[in-house]
PDB file of C-alpha atoms in Angstrom:
ATOM      1  CA  MET A  69     -35.264   9.393 -22.499  1.00  0.00           C
ATOM      2  CA  ASN A  70     -38.130  11.685 -21.522  1.00  0.00           C
ATOM      3  CA  HIS A  71     -36.434  14.692 -19.984  1.00  0.00           C
ATOM      4  CA  GLN A  72     -38.113  15.542 -16.712  1.00  0.00           C
ATOM      5  CA  SER A  73     -36.626  17.952 -14.180  1.00  0.00           C
ATOM      6  CA  GLY A  74     -34.644  15.191 -12.465  1.00  0.00           C
ATOM      7  CA  ASP A  75     -33.429  13.826 -15.791  1.00  0.00           C
ATOM      8  CA  ILE A  76     -32.235  17.250 -16.933  1.00  0.00           C
ATOM      9  CA  GLU A  77     -30.100  17.615 -13.813  1.00  0.00           C
ATOM     10  CA  ILE A  78     -28.557  14.166 -14.340  1.00  0.00           C
ATOM     11  CA  ILE A  79     -27.860  15.011 -17.994  1.00  0.00           C
ATOM     12  CA  LYS A  80     -26.087  18.194 -16.903  1.00  0.00           C
ATOM     13  CA  GLN A  81     -23.976  16.180 -14.484  1.00  0.00           C
ATOM     14  CA  ILE A  82     -23.126  13.635 -17.190  1.00  0.00           C
ATOM     15  CA  ASP A  83     -22.066  16.466 -19.486  1.00  0.00           C
ATOM     16  CA  ALA A  84     -19.898  17.966 -16.746  1.00  0.00           C
ATOM     17  CA  TYR A  85     -18.414  14.521 -16.059  1.00  0.00           C
ATOM     18  CA  LEU A  86     -17.474  14.029 -19.720  1.00  0.00           C
ATOM     19  CA  LYS A  87     -15.823  17.451 -19.725  1.00  0.00           C
ATOM     20  CA  GLY A  88     -13.854  16.618 -16.565  1.00  0.00           C
ATOM     21  CA  GLN A  89     -15.641  19.343 -14.613  1.00  0.00           C
ATOM     22  CA  LEU A  90     -17.283  17.176 -11.944  1.00  0.00           C
ATOM     23  CA  SER A  91     -15.771  16.880  -8.455  1.00  0.00           C
ATOM     24  CA  GLU A  92     -14.926  13.487  -6.988  1.00  0.00           C
ATOM     25  CA  GLU A  93     -17.849  13.714  -4.559  1.00  0.00           C
ATOM     26  CA  LYS A  94     -20.302  14.679  -7.295  1.00  0.00           C
ATOM     27  CA  THR A  95     -18.923  11.943  -9.550  1.00  0.00           C
ATOM     28  CA  GLU A  96     -19.646   9.335  -6.879  1.00  0.00           C
ATOM     29  CA  GLU A  97     -23.190  10.686  -6.475  1.00  0.00           C
ATOM     30  CA  LEU A  98     -23.641  10.567 -10.249  1.00  0.00           C
ATOM     31  CA  TRP A  99     -22.574   6.932 -10.432  1.00  0.00           C
ATOM     32  CA  VAL A 100     -25.081   6.009  -7.765  1.00  0.00           C
ATOM     33  CA  GLU A 101     -27.829   7.446  -9.993  1.00  0.00           C
ATOM     34  CA  LEU A 102     -26.395   5.793 -13.111  1.00  0.00           C
ATOM     35  CA  ILE A 103     -26.471   2.388 -11.448  1.00  0.00           C
ATOM     36  CA  LYS A 104     -30.032   2.901 -10.251  1.00  0.00           C
ATOM     37  CA  ASN A 105     -31.318   3.864 -13.719  1.00  0.00           C
ATOM     38  CA  LYS A 106     -30.282   1.897 -16.807  1.00  0.00           C
ATOM     39  CA  GLU A 107     -31.449   4.729 -19.092  1.00  0.00           C
ATOM     40  CA  TYR A 108     -28.841   7.063 -17.612  1.00  0.00           C
ATOM     41  CA  LEU A 109     -26.091   4.517 -18.344  1.00  0.00           C
ATOM     42  CA  GLU A 110     -27.334   4.165 -21.912  1.00  0.00           C
ATOM     43  CA  TYR A 111     -27.348   7.944 -22.280  1.00  0.00           C
ATOM     44  CA  LEU A 112     -23.758   8.119 -21.032  1.00  0.00           C
ATOM     45  CA  GLU A 113     -22.760   5.411 -23.514  1.00  0.00           C
ATOM     46  CA  THR A 114     -24.426   7.355 -26.334  1.00  0.00           C
ATOM     47  CA  GLU A 115     -22.663  10.567 -25.341  1.00  0.00           C
ATOM     48  CA  LEU A 116     -19.324   8.753 -25.277  1.00  0.00           C
ATOM     49  CA  THR A 117     -19.988   7.450 -28.807  1.00  0.00           C
ATOM     50  CA  VAL A 118     -20.979  10.898 -30.099  1.00  0.00           C
ATOM     51  CA  LYS A 119     -17.929  12.424 -28.462  1.00  0.00           C
ATOM     52  CA  SER A 120     -15.657   9.855 -30.091  1.00  0.00           C
ATOM     53  CA  ILE A 121     -17.153  10.556 -33.539  1.00  0.00           C
ATOM     54  CA  PHE A 122     -16.784  14.302 -33.030  1.00  0.00           C
ATOM     55  CA  GLU A 123     -13.184  13.912 -32.011  1.00  0.00           C
ATOM     56  CA  GLU A 124     -12.499  11.700 -35.014  1.00  0.00           C
ATOM     57  CA  LYS A 125     -13.907  14.319 -37.380  1.00  0.00           C
ATOM     58  CA  LYS A 126     -12.071  17.084 -35.607  1.00  0.00           C
ATOM     59  CA  ASN A 127      -8.761  15.316 -35.960  1.00  0.00           C
ATOM     60  CA  LEU A 128      -9.407  13.886 -39.401  1.00  0.00           C
ATOM     61  CA  ASN A 129      -6.620  14.351 -41.871  1.00  0.00           C
ATOM     62  CA  GLU A 130      -7.990  13.782 -45.358  1.00  0.00           C
ATOM     63  CA  ASP A 131      -4.519  13.053 -46.683  1.00  0.00           C
ATOM     64  CA  SER A 132      -3.832  10.292 -44.184  1.00  0.00           C
ATOM     65  CA  VAL A 133      -6.228   7.371 -43.882  1.00  0.00           C
ATOM     66  CA  SER A 134      -3.787   5.698 -41.527  1.00  0.00           C
ATOM     67  CA  LYS A 135      -4.261   8.459 -38.970  1.00  0.00           C
ATOM     68  CA  VAL A 136      -8.011   7.883 -39.052  1.00  0.00           C
ATOM     69  CA  THR A 137      -7.423   4.186 -38.487  1.00  0.00           C
ATOM     70  CA  GLU A 138      -5.146   4.822 -35.543  1.00  0.00           C
ATOM     71  CA  LEU A 139      -7.600   7.302 -34.077  1.00  0.00           C
ATOM     72  CA  HIS A 140     -10.411   4.798 -34.437  1.00  0.00           C
ATOM     73  CA  LYS A 141      -8.323   2.185 -32.673  1.00  0.00           C
ATOM     74  CA  SER A 142      -7.506   4.603 -29.877  1.00  0.00           C
ATOM     75  CA  TRP A 143     -11.177   5.352 -29.328  1.00  0.00           C
ATOM     76  CA  LYS A 144     -11.985   1.642 -29.299  1.00  0.00           C
ATOM     77  CA  TRP A 145      -9.335   1.262 -26.608  1.00  0.00           C
ATOM     78  CA  LEU A 146     -10.719   4.228 -24.673  1.00  0.00           C
ATOM     79  CA  ALA A 147     -14.224   2.801 -24.903  1.00  0.00           C
ATOM     80  CA  ALA A 148     -13.000  -0.527 -23.562  1.00  0.00           C
ATOM     81  CA  ALA A 149     -11.145   1.235 -20.759  1.00  0.00           C
ATOM     82  CA  ALA A 150     -14.270   3.246 -19.948  1.00  0.00           C
ATOM     83  CA  ALA A 151     -16.317   0.056 -19.806  1.00  0.00           C
ATOM     84  CA  VAL A 152     -13.867  -1.475 -17.348  1.00  0.00           C
ATOM     85  CA  ALA A 153     -13.916   1.692 -15.255  1.00  0.00           C
ATOM     86  CA  ILE A 154     -17.714   1.654 -15.232  1.00  0.00           C
ATOM     87  CA  LEU A 155     -17.736  -1.966 -14.061  1.00  0.00           C
ATOM     88  CA  VAL A 156     -15.205  -1.350 -11.271  1.00  0.00           C
ATOM     89  CA  VAL A 157     -17.008   1.745  -9.990  1.00  0.00           C
ATOM     90  CA  ALA A 158     -20.360  -0.008 -10.185  1.00  0.00           C
ATOM     91  CA  ILE A 159     -19.137  -2.989  -8.176  1.00  0.00           C
ATOM     92  CA  ASN A 160     -17.595  -0.760  -5.516  1.00  0.00           C
ATOM     93  CA  LEU A 161     -20.713   1.363  -5.224  1.00  0.00           C
ATOM     94  CA  LEU A 162     -22.942  -1.681  -5.002  1.00  0.00           C
ATOM     95  CA  LYS A 163     -20.837  -2.843  -2.090  1.00  0.00           C
ATOM     96  CA  MET A 164     -21.029   0.583  -0.477  1.00  0.00           C
ATOM     97  CA  ASP A 165     -24.741   1.200  -0.975  1.00  0.00           C
ATOM     98  CA  GLY A 166     -25.806  -1.598   1.340  1.00  0.00           C
ATOM     99  CA  SER A 167     -26.697  -4.196  -1.306  1.00  0.00           C
ATOM    100  CA  VAL A 168     -23.993  -6.389   0.228  1.00  0.00           C
ATOM    101  CA  PRO A 169     -24.849  -6.959   3.921  1.00  0.00           C
ATOM    102  CA  LEU A 170     -22.213  -5.599   6.282  1.00  0.00           C
ATOM    103  CA  ARG A 171     -21.907  -8.977   7.990  1.00  0.00           C
ATOM    104  CA  GLU A 172     -20.779 -10.519   4.715  1.00  0.00           C
ATOM    105  CA  GLN A 173     -17.865  -8.085   4.603  1.00  0.00           C
ATOM    106  CA  THR A 174     -16.362  -9.220   7.913  1.00  0.00           C
ATOM    107  CA  ILE A 175     -13.577 -11.767   8.220  1.00  0.00           C
ATOM    108  CA  GLY A 176     -14.977 -15.264   7.880  1.00  0.00           C
ATOM    109  CA  ASN A 177     -12.435 -17.448   9.611  1.00  0.00           C
ATOM    110  CA  ILE A 178      -9.344 -16.376  11.550  1.00  0.00           C
ATOM    111  CA  ASN A 179      -6.229 -18.364  10.684  1.00  0.00           C
ATOM    112  CA  MET A 180      -5.269 -19.935  14.010  1.00  0.00           C
ATOM    113  CA  THR A 181      -1.778 -20.995  12.951  1.00  0.00           C
ATOM    114  CA  ASN A 182      -0.800 -17.393  12.239  1.00  0.00           C
ATOM    115  CA  ASN A 183      -2.869 -15.569  14.822  1.00  0.00           C
ATOM    116  CA  LEU A 184      -3.120 -17.594  18.024  1.00  0.00           C
ATOM    117  CA  ALA A 185      -0.802 -16.108  20.620  1.00  0.00           C
ATOM    118  CA  ALA A 186       1.873 -18.566  21.760  1.00  0.00           C
ATOM    119  CA  PRO A 187       5.241 -18.379  23.551  1.00  0.00           C
ATOM    120  CA  LEU A 188       8.195 -17.759  21.262  1.00  0.00           C
ATOM    121  CA  VAL A 189       9.885 -20.960  22.452  1.00  0.00           C
ATOM    122  CA  MET A 190       7.697 -24.040  22.287  1.00  0.00           C
ATOM    123  CA  ARG A 191       8.262 -26.406  25.168  1.00  0.00           C
ATOM    124  CA  SER A 192       7.728 -30.126  25.434  1.00  0.00           C
ATOM    125  CA  GLN A 193       4.423 -31.449  26.762  1.00  0.00           C
ATOM    126  CA  LYS A 194       6.520 -33.062  29.494  1.00  0.00           C
ATOM    127  CA  ALA A 195       7.372 -29.670  30.902  1.00  0.00           C
ATOM    128  CA  ASP A 196       5.879 -28.402  34.155  1.00  0.00           C
ATOM    129  CA  LEU A 197       2.181 -27.875  33.347  1.00  0.00           C
ATOM    130  CA  SER A 198       1.842 -25.249  36.056  1.00  0.00           C
ATOM    131  CA  GLY A 199       3.830 -22.796  33.947  1.00  0.00           C
ATOM    132  CA  ALA A 200       1.812 -20.345  31.844  1.00  0.00           C
ATOM    133  CA  ASP A 201       3.981 -20.964  28.782  1.00  0.00           C
ATOM    134  CA  SER A 202       3.431 -24.699  28.973  1.00  0.00           C
ATOM    135  CA  LEU A 203      -0.323 -24.275  29.276  1.00  0.00           C
ATOM    136  CA  MET A 204      -0.295 -21.923  26.292  1.00  0.00           C
ATOM    137  CA  ASN A 205       1.731 -24.424  24.251  1.00  0.00           C
ATOM    138  CA  ILE A 206      -0.649 -27.271  25.040  1.00  0.00           C
ATOM    139  CA  GLY A 207      -3.601 -25.089  24.141  1.00  0.00           C
ATOM    140  CA  PHE A 208      -1.922 -24.094  20.881  1.00  0.00           C
ATOM    141  CA  GLU A 209      -1.258 -27.689  19.874  1.00  0.00           C
ATOM    142  CA  ALA A 210      -4.786 -28.754  20.854  1.00  0.00           C
ATOM    143  CA  ALA A 211      -6.353 -25.946  18.819  1.00  0.00           C
ATOM    144  CA  LEU A 212      -4.358 -26.759  15.698  1.00  0.00           C
ATOM    145  CA  SER A 213      -5.123 -30.478  16.020  1.00  0.00           C
ATOM    146  CA  GLY A 214      -8.850 -29.759  16.283  1.00  0.00           C
ATOM    147  CA  ASN A 215      -9.233 -30.551  19.974  1.00  0.00           C
ATOM    148  CA  ILE A 216     -11.065 -27.301  20.699  1.00  0.00           C
ATOM    149  CA  PRO A 217     -12.441 -28.218  24.166  1.00  0.00           C
ATOM    150  CA  ARG A 218      -8.944 -29.029  25.404  1.00  0.00           C
ATOM    151  CA  ALA A 219      -7.542 -25.833  23.897  1.00  0.00           C
ATOM    152  CA  VAL A 220     -10.198 -23.691  25.585  1.00  0.00           C
ATOM    153  CA  LYS A 221      -9.630 -25.531  28.874  1.00  0.00           C
ATOM    154  CA  MET A 222      -5.900 -24.741  28.779  1.00  0.00           C
ATOM    155  CA  TYR A 223      -6.468 -21.083  27.915  1.00  0.00           C
ATOM    156  CA  ASN A 224      -9.097 -20.717  30.636  1.00  0.00           C
ATOM    157  CA  GLU A 225      -6.591 -22.191  33.072  1.00  0.00           C
ATOM    158  CA  VAL A 226      -4.134 -19.459  32.121  1.00  0.00           C
ATOM    159  CA  THR A 227      -6.699 -16.693  32.579  1.00  0.00           C
ATOM    160  CA  GLN A 228      -7.611 -17.993  36.033  1.00  0.00           C
ATOM    161  CA  ARG A 229      -4.085 -18.617  37.318  1.00  0.00           C
ATOM    162  CA  PHE A 230      -2.492 -15.495  35.902  1.00  0.00           C
ATOM    163  CA  LYS A 231      -5.189 -12.838  36.203  1.00  0.00           C
ATOM    164  CA  GLY A 232      -4.028  -9.379  35.225  1.00  0.00           C
ATOM    165  CA  LYS A 233      -0.837 -10.668  33.594  1.00  0.00           C
ATOM    166  CA  SER A 234       0.095 -10.133  29.968  1.00  0.00           C
ATOM    167  CA  ILE A 235      -0.045 -13.883  29.385  1.00  0.00           C
ATOM    168  CA  ALA A 236      -3.711 -13.791  30.419  1.00  0.00           C
ATOM    169  CA  ALA A 237      -4.383 -11.247  27.658  1.00  0.00           C
ATOM    170  CA  GLN A 238      -2.921 -13.703  25.136  1.00  0.00           C
ATOM    171  CA  ALA A 239      -5.098 -16.507  26.478  1.00  0.00           C
ATOM    172  CA  HIS A 240      -8.241 -14.345  26.269  1.00  0.00           C
ATOM    173  CA  LEU A 241      -7.350 -13.406  22.684  1.00  0.00           C
ATOM    174  CA  ASN A 242      -6.978 -17.080  21.765  1.00  0.00           C
ATOM    175  CA  ILE A 243     -10.311 -17.980  23.330  1.00  0.00           C
ATOM    176  CA  GLY A 244     -11.888 -15.155  21.348  1.00  0.00           C
ATOM    177  CA  ILE A 245     -10.396 -16.419  18.086  1.00  0.00           C
ATOM    178  CA  ILE A 246     -11.640 -19.952  18.735  1.00  0.00           C
ATOM    179  CA  ARG A 247     -15.136 -18.734  19.631  1.00  0.00           C
ATOM    180  CA  TYR A 248     -15.219 -16.425  16.594  1.00  0.00           C
ATOM    181  CA  ASN A 249     -14.333 -19.270  14.237  1.00  0.00           C
ATOM    182  CA  SER A 250     -17.137 -21.320  15.771  1.00  0.00           C
ATOM    183  CA  GLY A 251     -19.623 -18.527  15.070  1.00  0.00           C
ATOM    184  CA  ASP A 252     -20.086 -17.840  18.785  1.00  0.00           C
ATOM    185  CA  TYR A 253     -19.736 -14.079  18.428  1.00  0.00           C
ATOM    186  CA  GLN A 254     -21.092 -13.097  21.843  1.00  0.00           C
ATOM    187  CA  PRO A 255     -18.526 -15.090  23.897  1.00  0.00           C
ATOM    188  CA  ALA A 256     -15.900 -14.163  21.326  1.00  0.00           C
ATOM    189  CA  SER A 257     -16.540 -10.449  21.862  1.00  0.00           C
ATOM    190  CA  LYS A 258     -16.346 -10.918  25.640  1.00  0.00           C
ATOM    191  CA  ALA A 259     -13.009 -12.686  25.297  1.00  0.00           C
ATOM    192  CA  PHE A 260     -11.575  -9.915  23.112  1.00  0.00           C
ATOM    193  CA  GLU A 261     -12.840  -7.306  25.577  1.00  0.00           C
ATOM    194  CA  GLN A 262     -11.132  -9.177  28.431  1.00  0.00           C
ATOM    195  CA  ALA A 263      -7.906  -9.357  26.453  1.00  0.00           C
ATOM    196  CA  LEU A 264      -7.980  -5.588  26.001  1.00  0.00           C
ATOM    197  CA  SER A 265      -8.720  -5.033  29.686  1.00  0.00           C
ATOM    198  CA  VAL A 266      -5.468  -6.661  30.807  1.00  0.00           C
ATOM    199  CA  VAL A 267      -3.059  -6.119  27.888  1.00  0.00           C
ATOM    200  CA  ASP A 268      -0.143  -3.793  28.669  1.00  0.00           C
ATOM    201  CA  ASN A 269       2.245  -2.482  26.003  1.00  0.00           C
ATOM    202  CA  ASN A 270       1.681  -5.161  23.379  1.00  0.00           C
ATOM    203  CA  ASP A 271       0.380  -3.064  20.455  1.00  0.00           C
ATOM    204  CA  LEU A 272       0.120  -6.029  18.092  1.00  0.00           C
ATOM    205  CA  LEU A 273      -2.124  -7.893  20.511  1.00  0.00           C
ATOM    206  CA  LYS A 274      -4.191  -4.734  21.044  1.00  0.00           C
ATOM    207  CA  GLU A 275      -4.592  -4.258  17.311  1.00  0.00           C
ATOM    208  CA  LYS A 276      -5.665  -7.867  16.781  1.00  0.00           C
ATOM    209  CA  ALA A 277      -8.106  -7.730  19.681  1.00  0.00           C
ATOM    210  CA  TYR A 278      -9.711  -4.490  18.457  1.00  0.00           C
ATOM    211  CA  TRP A 279      -9.891  -5.727  14.857  1.00  0.00           C
ATOM    212  CA  TYR A 280     -11.458  -9.057  15.771  1.00  0.00           C
ATOM    213  CA  LEU A 281     -13.733  -7.391  18.323  1.00  0.00           C
ATOM    214  CA  GLY A 282     -15.056  -4.993  15.695  1.00  0.00           C
ATOM    215  CA  ASN A 283     -15.787  -7.873  13.339  1.00  0.00           C
ATOM    216  CA  ALA A 284     -17.535  -9.773  16.132  1.00  0.00           C
ATOM    217  CA  TYR A 285     -19.671  -6.722  16.958  1.00  0.00           C
ATOM    218  CA  ILE A 286     -20.745  -6.437  13.311  1.00  0.00           C
ATOM    219  CA  ASN A 287     -21.893 -10.045  13.371  1.00  0.00           C
ATOM    220  CA  LEU A 288     -23.829  -9.187  16.534  1.00  0.00           C
ATOM    221  CA  GLU A 289     -25.300  -6.160  14.704  1.00  0.00           C
ATOM    222  CA  GLN A 290     -23.805  -3.785  17.268  1.00  0.00           C
ATOM    223  CA  ILE A 291     -22.633  -1.413  14.577  1.00  0.00           C
ATOM    224  CA  GLN A 292     -21.639   1.643  16.623  1.00  0.00           C
ATOM    225  CA  LYS A 293     -19.597  -0.479  19.025  1.00  0.00           C
ATOM    226  CA  ALA A 294     -18.049  -2.128  15.977  1.00  0.00           C
ATOM    227  CA  ARG A 295     -17.057   1.260  14.602  1.00  0.00           C
ATOM    228  CA  ASN A 296     -15.365   2.240  17.857  1.00  0.00           C
ATOM    229  CA  ALA A 297     -13.348  -0.980  17.933  1.00  0.00           C
ATOM    230  CA  ILE A 298     -12.347  -0.775  14.249  1.00  0.00           C
ATOM    231  CA  GLN A 299     -11.370   2.877  14.745  1.00  0.00           C
ATOM    232  CA  ASN A 300      -9.042   1.829  17.578  1.00  0.00           C
ATOM    233  CA  ALA A 301      -7.483  -0.828  15.353  1.00  0.00           C
ATOM    234  CA  TYR A 302      -6.986   1.778  12.629  1.00  0.00           C
ATOM    235  CA  ASP A 303      -5.425   4.284  15.035  1.00  0.00           C
ATOM    236  CA  LEU A 304      -2.764   1.773  16.088  1.00  0.00           C
ATOM    237  CA  ASP A 305      -1.414   2.135  12.522  1.00  0.00           C
ATOM    238  CA  GLY A 306      -0.255  -1.432  12.080  1.00  0.00           C
ATOM    239  CA  THR A 307      -1.100  -4.545  10.103  1.00  0.00           C
ATOM    240  CA  TYR A 308      -4.834  -3.921  10.018  1.00  0.00           C
ATOM    241  CA  ARG A 309      -4.797  -0.228   9.117  1.00  0.00           C
ATOM    242  CA  LYS A 310      -5.883  -0.646   5.476  1.00  0.00           C
ATOM    243  CA  PRO A 311      -8.634  -3.235   6.025  1.00  0.00           C
ATOM    244  CA  ALA A 312      -9.804  -1.205   9.029  1.00  0.00           C
ATOM    245  CA  PHE A 313     -10.047   1.901   6.841  1.00  0.00           C
ATOM    246  CA  ARG A 314     -12.087   0.075   4.208  1.00  0.00           C
ATOM    247  CA  LEU A 315     -14.431  -1.379   6.806  1.00  0.00           C
ATOM    248  CA  LEU A 316     -14.820   1.999   8.517  1.00  0.00           C
ATOM    249  CA  GLN A 317     -16.003   3.488   5.223  1.00  0.00           C
ATOM    250  CA  LYS A 318     -18.649   0.789   4.868  1.00  0.00           C
ATOM    251  CA  ILE A 319     -19.744   1.127   8.491  1.00  0.00           C
ATOM    252  CA  ASP A 320     -20.027   4.898   8.160  1.00  0.00           C
ATOM    253  CA  TYR A 321     -22.053   4.524   4.996  1.00  0.00           C
ATOM    254  CA  LYS A 322     -24.446   2.230   6.843  1.00  0.00           C
ATOM    255  CA  LEU A 323     -24.602   4.590   9.828  1.00  0.00           C
ATOM    256  CA  GLY A 324     -25.260   7.530   7.534  1.00  0.00           C
ATOM    257  CA  ASN A 325     -22.219   9.582   8.449  1.00  0.00           C
ATOM    258  CA  THR A 326     -18.918  10.402   6.743  1.00  0.00           C
ATOM    259  CA  SER A 327     -16.547  10.271   9.693  1.00  0.00           C
ATOM    260  CA  SER A 328     -14.090   8.041   7.816  1.00  0.00           C
ATOM    261  CA  GLU A 329     -13.653  10.348   4.809  1.00  0.00           C
ATOM    262  CA  ASP A 330     -10.871  12.377   6.449  1.00  0.00           C
ATOM    263  CA  LEU A 331      -9.040   9.467   8.074  1.00  0.00           C
ATOM    264  CA  GLU A 332      -6.132   9.399   5.624  1.00  0.00           C
ATOM    265  CA  SER A 333      -5.460  13.109   6.136  1.00  0.00           C
ATOM    266  CA  ARG A 334      -4.750  12.648   9.823  1.00  0.00           C
TER     267      ARG A 334
END
């Protein structure tokens, strides 16, 4: 490696890293440079080898060949562990540095069986169809059987007949899920927004709506709006807290800010 001014600084950082003197933030910055430049990785590998040899000589006991053997084995294990660590960090950083499009890190398909809102007690199709629960049940069955137009029709019926009611929020959420799975992110986002506009004290529904809305916004390339929605999902501190945190980090990286770094300390 020809040591230019930039190289010398990287070498100093590598040396500090090997001595355990580099902060977590600086370590992350170092790995970004290592991944960009193969020569830096090779230099780190060389330094690790030299360090292992030095440590072997330092701990060498001339009267005990077995100790040398064990030490050699331990360094082989450490080298393997270091290689795994390098691979893991590299993969994570590649995901964070924008090489993986943000859209590809959103949820692909929402499981309708687990996530469509439906009444706790399923009623027969012979029940009074004017009831919101019955309409929701029919929509649920239609969606799961693949009859999407019928499902949407039933949910739209609920939103029109029961405007402003909590059941309408559930119907809007379901329409959003169906539209999202079809790749229709614009109508999906509108449906999730409508669900949030009428939901009352149902935190689980709020969390789902914000989480799905944020993912829809990302697919629409409305990144700042996506961040706001994902932040709201995170703040509800429920099922989606961890995936929301991970996605917030990636969004912030893309936006060029570090607002998510202190989330866990709140």
